[in-house]
mmCIF file of C-alpha atoms in Angstrom:
data_model
loop_
_atom_site.group_PDB
_atom_site.id
_atom_site.type_symbol
_atom_site.label_atom_id
_atom_site.label_comp_id
_atom_site.label_asym_id
_atom_site.label_seq_id
_atom_site.Cartn_x
_atom_site.Cartn_y
_atom_site.Cartn_z
ATOM 1 C CA UNK A 1 -37.688 -6.115 -23.824
ATOM 2 C CA UNK A 2 -38.034 -2.502 -22.569
ATOM 3 C CA UNK A 3 -34.515 -1.659 -23.744
ATOM 4 C CA UNK A 4 -35.236 -3.163 -27.189
ATOM 5 C CA UNK A 5 -38.391 -1.066 -27.315
ATOM 6 C CA UNK A 6 -36.594 2.120 -26.275
ATOM 7 C CA UNK A 7 -33.721 1.643 -28.683
ATOM 8 C CA UNK A 8 -36.090 0.864 -31.546
ATOM 9 C CA UNK A 9 -38.040 4.029 -30.865
ATOM 10 C CA UNK A 10 -34.933 6.167 -30.531
ATOM 11 C CA UNK A 11 -33.429 4.740 -33.707
ATOM 12 C CA UNK A 12 -36.543 5.062 -35.847
ATOM 13 C CA UNK A 13 -38.084 8.226 -34.490
ATOM 14 C CA UNK A 14 -35.149 9.976 -32.795
ATOM 15 C CA UNK A 15 -37.294 10.055 -29.655
ATOM 16 C CA UNK A 16 -35.655 11.435 -26.490
ATOM 17 C CA UNK A 17 -34.113 8.656 -24.433
ATOM 18 C CA UNK A 18 -32.743 9.788 -21.097
ATOM 19 C CA UNK A 19 -29.883 7.345 -20.650
ATOM 20 C CA UNK A 20 -28.008 9.319 -18.018
ATOM 21 C CA UNK A 21 -30.263 9.708 -14.982
ATOM 22 C CA UNK A 22 -33.758 9.010 -16.289
ATOM 23 C CA UNK A 23 -35.921 6.008 -15.509
ATOM 24 C CA UNK A 24 -37.622 4.227 -18.401
ATOM 25 C CA UNK A 25 -41.362 4.074 -17.712
ATOM 26 C CA UNK A 26 -42.591 3.947 -21.302
ATOM 27 C CA UNK A 27 -41.293 4.838 -24.755
ATOM 28 C CA UNK A 28 -42.680 7.354 -27.223
ATOM 29 C CA UNK A 29 -43.160 5.438 -30.457
ATOM 30 C CA UNK A 30 -45.663 4.848 -33.231
ATOM 31 C CA UNK A 31 -44.434 1.278 -33.634
ATOM 32 C CA UNK A 32 -46.943 -1.343 -32.388
ATOM 33 C CA UNK A 33 -44.623 -2.528 -29.618
ATOM 34 C CA UNK A 34 -45.368 -3.427 -26.001
ATOM 35 C CA UNK A 35 -42.957 -4.667 -23.340
ATOM 36 C CA UNK A 36 -44.371 -7.355 -21.032
ATOM 37 C CA UNK A 37 -42.432 -7.623 -17.779
ATOM 38 C CA UNK A 38 -42.625 -10.108 -14.914
ATOM 39 C CA UNK A 39 -41.216 -9.502 -11.434
ATOM 40 C CA UNK A 40 -40.146 -11.451 -8.330
ATOM 41 C CA UNK A 41 -39.440 -14.840 -9.939
ATOM 42 C CA UNK A 42 -38.444 -17.278 -11.049
ATOM 43 C CA UNK A 43 -41.055 -19.584 -9.559
ATOM 44 C CA UNK A 44 -40.995 -23.365 -10.169
ATOM 45 C CA UNK A 45 -44.772 -23.567 -10.515
ATOM 46 C CA UNK A 46 -45.701 -20.391 -12.378
ATOM 47 C CA UNK A 47 -42.697 -19.541 -14.546
ATOM 48 C CA UNK A 48 -42.736 -22.675 -16.757
ATOM 49 C CA UNK A 49 -46.483 -22.312 -17.321
ATOM 50 C CA UNK A 50 -46.034 -18.661 -18.222
ATOM 51 C CA UNK A 51 -43.269 -19.562 -20.664
ATOM 52 C CA UNK A 52 -45.670 -21.939 -22.413
ATOM 53 C CA UNK A 53 -48.250 -19.158 -22.830
ATOM 54 C CA UNK A 54 -45.652 -16.723 -24.182
ATOM 55 C CA UNK A 55 -44.309 -19.330 -26.613
ATOM 56 C CA UNK A 56 -47.787 -20.142 -27.856
ATOM 57 C CA UNK A 57 -48.266 -16.489 -28.800
ATOM 58 C CA UNK A 58 -44.686 -15.884 -29.982
ATOM 59 C CA UNK A 59 -44.386 -13.126 -27.364
ATOM 60 C CA UNK A 60 -41.145 -11.843 -25.903
ATOM 61 C CA UNK A 61 -40.900 -10.609 -22.325
ATOM 62 C CA UNK A 62 -38.481 -9.433 -19.666
ATOM 63 C CA UNK A 63 -38.208 -11.244 -16.349
ATOM 64 C CA UNK A 64 -36.923 -9.055 -13.515
ATOM 65 C CA UNK A 65 -35.659 -11.766 -11.208
ATOM 66 C CA UNK A 66 -34.772 -11.753 -7.542
ATOM 67 C CA UNK A 67 -31.340 -13.128 -6.825
ATOM 68 C CA UNK A 68 -32.627 -15.230 -3.922
ATOM 69 C CA UNK A 69 -35.137 -16.976 -6.193
ATOM 70 C CA UNK A 70 -32.660 -17.341 -9.041
ATOM 71 C CA UNK A 71 -30.131 -18.943 -6.717
ATOM 72 C CA UNK A 72 -32.739 -21.514 -5.645
ATOM 73 C CA UNK A 73 -33.820 -22.249 -9.230
ATOM 74 C CA UNK A 74 -30.878 -21.748 -11.611
ATOM 75 C CA UNK A 75 -32.477 -24.159 -14.072
ATOM 76 C CA UNK A 76 -35.386 -21.734 -14.500
ATOM 77 C CA UNK A 77 -33.004 -18.852 -15.183
ATOM 78 C CA UNK A 78 -31.477 -20.944 -17.964
ATOM 79 C CA UNK A 79 -34.921 -21.931 -19.278
ATOM 80 C CA UNK A 80 -36.110 -18.316 -19.487
ATOM 81 C CA UNK A 81 -32.924 -17.276 -21.279
ATOM 82 C CA UNK A 82 -33.082 -20.261 -23.659
ATOM 83 C CA UNK A 83 -36.630 -19.249 -24.633
ATOM 84 C CA UNK A 84 -35.259 -15.918 -25.854
ATOM 85 C CA UNK A 85 -36.567 -13.672 -23.075
ATOM 86 C CA UNK A 86 -34.531 -10.965 -21.388
ATOM 87 C CA UNK A 87 -33.567 -11.218 -17.735
ATOM 88 C CA UNK A 88 -33.210 -8.155 -15.528
ATOM 89 C CA UNK A 89 -32.042 -7.597 -11.967
ATOM 90 C CA UNK A 90 -34.685 -6.979 -9.269
ATOM 91 C CA UNK A 91 -32.330 -7.037 -6.229
ATOM 92 C CA UNK A 92 -31.437 -9.977 -4.011
ATOM 93 C CA UNK A 93 -34.437 -10.074 -1.652
ATOM 94 C CA UNK A 94 -36.727 -7.126 -2.456
ATOM 95 C CA UNK A 95 -36.027 -4.344 0.054
ATOM 96 C CA UNK A 96 -37.293 -0.827 -0.587
ATOM 97 C CA UNK A 97 -34.129 0.801 -1.909
ATOM 98 C CA UNK A 98 -34.684 4.291 -0.412
ATOM 99 C CA UNK A 99 -34.903 2.672 3.039
ATOM 100 C CA UNK A 100 -31.554 0.882 3.004
ATOM 101 C CA UNK A 101 -28.024 2.354 2.967
ATOM 102 C CA UNK A 102 -26.115 2.824 -0.253
ATOM 103 C CA UNK A 103 -23.699 -0.006 0.546
ATOM 104 C CA UNK A 104 -26.634 -2.391 1.040
ATOM 105 C CA UNK A 105 -28.226 -1.313 -2.241
ATOM 106 C CA UNK A 106 -25.032 -1.993 -4.145
ATOM 107 C CA UNK A 107 -24.584 -5.340 -2.389
ATOM 108 C CA UNK A 108 -28.176 -6.311 -3.263
ATOM 109 C CA UNK A 109 -27.591 -5.610 -6.949
ATOM 110 C CA UNK A 110 -24.215 -7.311 -7.125
ATOM 111 C CA UNK A 111 -25.370 -10.418 -5.259
ATOM 112 C CA UNK A 112 -28.394 -10.750 -7.543
ATOM 113 C CA UNK A 113 -26.205 -10.246 -10.610
ATOM 114 C CA UNK A 114 -23.946 -13.073 -9.449
ATOM 115 C CA UNK A 115 -26.963 -15.396 -9.122
ATOM 116 C CA UNK A 116 -28.244 -14.459 -12.587
ATOM 117 C CA UNK A 117 -24.823 -14.904 -14.135
ATOM 118 C CA UNK A 118 -24.206 -14.448 -17.840
ATOM 119 C CA UNK A 119 -27.945 -14.565 -18.605
ATOM 120 C CA UNK A 120 -28.620 -11.120 -17.118
ATOM 121 C CA UNK A 121 -28.922 -7.825 -18.965
ATOM 122 C CA UNK A 122 -27.989 -4.458 -17.466
ATOM 123 C CA UNK A 123 -31.623 -3.672 -16.718
ATOM 124 C CA UNK A 124 -32.780 -3.075 -13.135
ATOM 125 C CA UNK A 125 -36.249 -2.728 -11.655
ATOM 126 C CA UNK A 126 -36.390 -1.272 -8.147
ATOM 127 C CA UNK A 127 -38.450 -3.329 -5.674
ATOM 128 C CA UNK A 128 -41.961 -1.852 -5.278
ATOM 129 C CA UNK A 129 -40.874 0.734 -7.864
ATOM 130 C CA UNK A 130 -39.417 2.734 -4.960
ATOM 131 C CA UNK A 131 -36.552 5.084 -5.795
ATOM 132 C CA UNK A 132 -34.700 8.090 -4.477
ATOM 133 C CA UNK A 133 -32.089 10.250 -6.143
ATOM 134 C CA UNK A 134 -29.409 8.463 -4.130
ATOM 135 C CA UNK A 135 -30.625 4.995 -5.120
ATOM 136 C CA UNK A 136 -30.907 6.059 -8.763
ATOM 137 C CA UNK A 137 -27.336 7.309 -8.724
ATOM 138 C CA UNK A 138 -26.169 4.012 -7.199
ATOM 139 C CA UNK A 139 -27.664 2.159 -10.162
ATOM 140 C CA UNK A 140 -26.089 4.613 -12.574
ATOM 141 C CA UNK A 141 -22.674 3.973 -11.010
ATOM 142 C CA UNK A 142 -23.249 0.233 -11.317
ATOM 143 C CA UNK A 143 -24.030 0.641 -15.021
ATOM 144 C CA UNK A 144 -27.740 -0.232 -15.037
ATOM 145 C CA UNK A 145 -30.694 1.159 -16.952
ATOM 146 C CA UNK A 146 -33.609 1.517 -14.511
ATOM 147 C CA UNK A 147 -36.979 0.354 -15.837
ATOM 148 C CA UNK A 148 -40.340 0.725 -14.122
ATOM 149 C CA UNK A 149 -43.722 0.642 -15.904
ATOM 150 C CA UNK A 150 -46.740 2.678 -16.936
ATOM 151 C CA UNK A 151 -49.383 -0.089 -16.991
ATOM 152 C CA UNK A 152 -50.070 -2.672 -14.312
ATOM 153 C CA UNK A 153 -52.625 -5.429 -13.887
ATOM 154 C CA UNK A 154 -52.397 -5.048 -10.075
ATOM 155 C CA UNK A 155 -52.031 -8.827 -10.069
ATOM 156 C CA UNK A 156 -51.114 -8.900 -6.387
ATOM 157 C CA UNK A 157 -54.754 -8.137 -5.515
ATOM 158 C CA UNK A 158 -57.719 -10.503 -5.577
ATOM 159 C CA UNK A 159 -59.119 -9.772 -9.033
ATOM 160 C CA UNK A 160 -60.154 -12.347 -11.591
ATOM 161 C CA UNK A 161 -58.382 -12.832 -14.911
ATOM 162 C CA UNK A 162 -60.991 -10.977 -16.944
ATOM 163 C CA UNK A 163 -60.754 -7.917 -14.671
ATOM 164 C CA UNK A 164 -56.976 -7.832 -14.936
ATOM 165 C CA UNK A 165 -57.025 -8.313 -18.692
ATOM 166 C CA UNK A 166 -59.577 -5.538 -19.179
ATOM 167 C CA UNK A 167 -57.530 -3.188 -16.986
ATOM 168 C CA UNK A 168 -54.441 -3.740 -19.113
ATOM 169 C CA UNK A 169 -56.299 -3.689 -22.436
ATOM 170 C CA UNK A 170 -57.876 -0.367 -21.514
ATOM 171 C CA UNK A 171 -54.508 1.266 -20.847
ATOM 172 C CA UNK A 172 -51.908 -0.152 -23.242
ATOM 173 C CA UNK A 173 -50.636 1.845 -26.186
ATOM 174 C CA UNK A 174 -47.535 1.678 -28.367
ATOM 175 C CA UNK A 175 -44.517 1.940 -26.095
ATOM 176 C CA UNK A 176 -46.228 0.700 -22.948
ATOM 177 C CA UNK A 177 -44.311 -1.267 -20.332
ATOM 178 C CA UNK A 178 -46.671 -3.627 -18.505
ATOM 179 C CA UNK A 179 -46.043 -5.005 -15.015
ATOM 180 C CA UNK A 180 -46.962 -8.531 -13.914
ATOM 181 C CA UNK A 181 -45.526 -10.933 -11.333
ATOM 182 C CA UNK A 182 -44.697 -14.590 -11.965
ATOM 183 C CA UNK A 183 -44.048 -14.823 -8.228
ATOM 184 C CA UNK A 184 -44.885 -12.636 -5.241
ATOM 185 C CA UNK A 185 -41.958 -12.396 -2.866
ATOM 186 C CA UNK A 186 -44.118 -10.944 -0.104
ATOM 187 C CA UNK A 187 -47.778 -11.878 0.314
ATOM 188 C CA UNK A 188 -50.557 -11.153 2.791
ATOM 189 C CA UNK A 189 -52.629 -14.278 2.104
ATOM 190 C CA UNK A 190 -51.346 -17.751 1.232
ATOM 191 C CA UNK A 191 -53.576 -18.036 -1.839
ATOM 192 C CA UNK A 192 -51.748 -15.103 -3.455
ATOM 193 C CA UNK A 193 -48.812 -17.391 -4.182
ATOM 194 C CA UNK A 194 -50.960 -19.112 -6.846
ATOM 195 C CA UNK A 195 -50.274 -17.235 -10.088
ATOM 196 C CA UNK A 196 -52.842 -19.117 -12.180
ATOM 197 C CA UNK A 197 -55.170 -16.120 -12.475
ATOM 198 C CA UNK A 198 -52.330 -13.884 -13.637
ATOM 199 C CA UNK A 199 -51.274 -16.440 -16.255
ATOM 200 C CA UNK A 200 -54.860 -16.668 -17.496
ATOM 201 C CA UNK A 201 -55.003 -12.869 -17.744
ATOM 202 C CA UNK A 202 -51.780 -12.796 -19.783
ATOM 203 C CA UNK A 203 -53.227 -15.400 -22.151
ATOM 204 C CA UNK A 204 -56.382 -13.308 -22.609
ATOM 205 C CA UNK A 205 -54.353 -10.170 -23.317
ATOM 206 C CA UNK A 206 -52.114 -11.889 -25.846
ATOM 207 C CA UNK A 207 -55.106 -13.426 -27.613
ATOM 208 C CA UNK A 208 -57.024 -10.158 -27.823
ATOM 209 C CA UNK A 209 -54.008 -8.150 -29.006
ATOM 210 C CA UNK A 210 -52.916 -10.761 -31.548
ATOM 211 C CA UNK A 211 -51.969 -9.098 -34.812
ATOM 212 C CA UNK A 212 -52.226 -5.604 -33.342
ATOM 213 C CA UNK A 213 -49.066 -5.437 -31.243
ATOM 214 C CA UNK A 214 -45.662 -7.092 -31.084
ATOM 215 C CA UNK A 215 -44.376 -8.044 -27.648
ATOM 216 C CA UNK A 216 -40.702 -7.318 -27.118
#
């Protein structure tokens, strides 16, 4: 998980870790650690298949779930948690936080937290990665660490698995936080709901980084 990665780095290397107002985008560390993260789920088609790939490679991950999806599929929330992965809050239904009032932001987080229940960590990923000082302070008041990313496969676009894998492989380094989606809450084309290409890309990445990195 990103928090596991950050705490490991801070503990071992005394690296700066801005817990008060900072957003975690990556962690400075020499440890061969990478955080894989998946947004917008859970999804009844993609999430179980993704869990199989992660299990096959003994890889941990963090799933930043939408409350609306979690409420529809509570069994998947339990399955992700039972597999040992971390679960973070990604809002109820994915609004851009700077564009909604403070009361709505807080309601989004609390409603999603209720849907995730005891399985959730105190990690939050803002929808679209959008933040403002006001939205960041809302999350601070609610007691959340905010986590974004520094590597993305851009898996919401129409690229094949090899392209996505090569993009990630060319950018990852110790301490990277990598963004994927096991569901897309908003899509332009119907075919984008099929996450098979993303899952194939994850499998390629895990295979090619086997023995070189640990996924937390």
